[in-house]
C-alpha cells in the first residue's frame, strides 16, 4: 500500500469513524444545517452544533457560536485578516509564514495596510521582544503561524498573546500544523482568532476547517450570501456564526470533522504528539548519520512539530521525492511547500527541501524502510 509521509499537507488515512460519519451523513441525513426546518435539517443542524461545541472545547474557546466553518485554513486566515485590517492599519507577522498568510498580507499591503515582518533565525526561532518593538500606534493585528510547515519550529504563542493583550492588539494564529497535535488554549494563550484546518491533524475530510472567533472580536464580512436566518436583511446577520457562513455548508465534511475531533479527544493530544515526535526523533537520528544530509529547523525536539525537512548535498529534493514515490512507493513532498518565506529564512530558497511528515498511523518500521530507501538512492 506504500508509505504516506505527507501528513502535513493532509492526514491520511483517516480513522474508520470518520469514513463512517461521512458515509452515514450523506446517505441518511443529507440536508443543510439552518436551511429547511424539517427533521433532516434539524439533524444536520444538531451535528453542526455538536461539532462547534467539540471544537470550542478542544481549543478552550469562549463560545461555540464563534466557531465558523470554512473550507480550509487558508479561507479562515483570509476571513480573519480581511475582516480586521483596513488601509492605514498596521499588521505584524513573522518571516516563516506559509503563503496562506503571506499572500493575503501582501494583497492587503497593496491596498494600503502597513506590514512589519519580524525576522527569525535560520532555524525559525523568533524573539517575542522583537514583536513588541515592532508595535506602532496603528498596529491592529499580530498574525502568525503556530508552527512552521517547513522548519517545524513552534512559535512562542503564549508570550506573543500576552504582548498583544497588553497592548490591546488582536492576535490571529494559523494553527494549520498544530490543531490536534499541540494543545491550544485560546484563553490562556490570549488568541483572538484561531484558523485551523479540519483535514490535517483533526482527521476530517478535505474541505473542512474553520476560524474560531473570540469574544468581542468584530469582523467585517468577506463574502455575502444566504445564511438561512434573517433573510429579509440586505446585509449578513450580525450574529456569529451565520454572519460569516454564506452559502451551503460542507455538511458531510463537518460530520466527518466531528468524528475526527472526537477521535483526537479520545486518543488524547499528548499521546498523538508523543507518537509522532517519536517517529520524527528516530527519523532525524537516522538521517543525520547519512553524509551530506542537513535537517532544517531547531535541534531541540521540544521546539518542533511533526515535520522533518532536509537537504542532501549534491541532490535535488524534487528528484529524491520522485524516486521515493515511483520506485519505493513512499509519498513525501519536495520544493518550497507553499512557504517561500520559510525557505528564505532557512537559506534553501534556491532548491527547496525534501519534507517527511509522519502521522499517527505511521510506524517505526515505515521510518526504517524510508531511511533505507533514501540510503539506497544516495
Ligand atoms: C502553516 C500552514 N498554514 C496554512 C496552511 C494552509 O492550510 P489549508 O490547506 O487547510 O488551507 C498550511 C498547509 O499546509 C500550512 O502548513
Short mmCIF file of N, CA and C in Angstrom, two decimals, residues 35 221-230 233-239 241-247:
data_model
loop_
_atom_site.label_atom_id
_atom_site.label_comp_id
_atom_site.label_asym_id
_atom_site.label_seq_id
_atom_site.Cartn_x
_atom_site.Cartn_y
_atom_site.Cartn_z
N UNK A 35 -31.12 25.34 7.01
CA UNK A 35 -31.94 25.60 5.81
C UNK A 35 -33.02 24.53 5.75
N UNK A 221 -17.60 41.23 7.04
CA UNK A 221 -17.81 40.04 6.23
C UNK A 221 -16.89 40.11 5.02
N UNK A 222 -16.45 38.97 4.55
CA UNK A 222 -15.59 38.93 3.36
C UNK A 222 -16.35 38.32 2.18
N UNK A 223 -17.52 37.76 2.50
CA UNK A 223 -18.33 37.12 1.47
C UNK A 223 -19.77 37.21 1.95
N UNK A 224 -20.68 37.53 1.08
CA UNK A 224 -22.07 37.65 1.48
C UNK A 224 -22.92 36.64 0.70
N UNK A 225 -24.06 36.28 1.28
CA UNK A 225 -24.94 35.33 0.59
C UNK A 225 -25.99 34.81 1.55
N UNK A 226 -26.60 33.70 1.17
CA UNK A 226 -27.66 33.12 2.01
C UNK A 226 -27.12 32.66 3.34
N UNK A 227 -27.92 32.89 4.41
CA UNK A 227 -27.48 32.49 5.74
C UNK A 227 -28.53 31.63 6.43
N UNK A 228 -29.72 31.52 5.83
CA UNK A 228 -30.79 30.72 6.43
C UNK A 228 -31.51 31.44 7.56
N UNK A 229 -30.95 32.54 8.05
CA UNK A 229 -31.63 33.34 9.09
C UNK A 229 -31.61 34.81 8.67
N UNK A 230 -32.57 35.56 9.18
CA UNK A 230 -32.70 37.00 8.90
C UNK A 230 -32.60 37.30 7.40
N UNK A 233 -32.91 40.83 5.58
CA UNK A 233 -31.86 41.86 5.59
C UNK A 233 -31.09 41.89 4.27
N UNK A 234 -30.58 43.07 3.93
CA UNK A 234 -29.72 43.16 2.74
C UNK A 234 -28.26 42.95 3.12
N UNK A 235 -27.99 42.87 4.42
CA UNK A 235 -26.63 42.61 4.90
C UNK A 235 -26.61 41.25 5.58
N UNK A 236 -25.41 40.76 5.85
CA UNK A 236 -25.30 39.49 6.58
C UNK A 236 -25.78 39.73 8.02
N UNK A 237 -26.33 38.68 8.68
CA UNK A 237 -26.76 38.86 10.08
C UNK A 237 -25.58 39.30 10.95
N UNK A 238 -25.88 39.96 12.07
CA UNK A 238 -24.81 40.45 12.94
C UNK A 238 -24.19 39.30 13.75
N UNK A 239 -25.00 38.27 14.01
CA UNK A 239 -24.55 37.22 14.94
C UNK A 239 -23.69 36.17 14.26
N UNK A 241 -22.46 32.17 14.21
CA UNK A 241 -21.59 32.00 13.05
C UNK A 241 -22.21 32.44 11.73
N UNK A 242 -23.55 32.70 11.73
CA UNK A 242 -24.24 32.97 10.45
C UNK A 242 -23.61 34.14 9.69
N UNK A 243 -23.11 35.13 10.44
CA UNK A 243 -22.53 36.32 9.80
C UNK A 243 -21.43 35.97 8.77
N UNK A 244 -20.67 34.93 9.11
CA UNK A 244 -19.51 34.62 8.26
C UNK A 244 -19.67 33.33 7.45
N UNK A 245 -20.85 32.70 7.54
CA UNK A 245 -21.03 31.44 6.81
C UNK A 245 -22.07 31.62 5.72
N UNK A 246 -21.67 32.22 4.59
CA UNK A 246 -22.62 32.42 3.49
C UNK A 246 -22.65 31.18 2.60
N UNK A 247 -23.82 30.76 2.23
CA UNK A 247 -23.95 29.62 1.30
C UNK A 247 -24.01 28.28 2.02
#
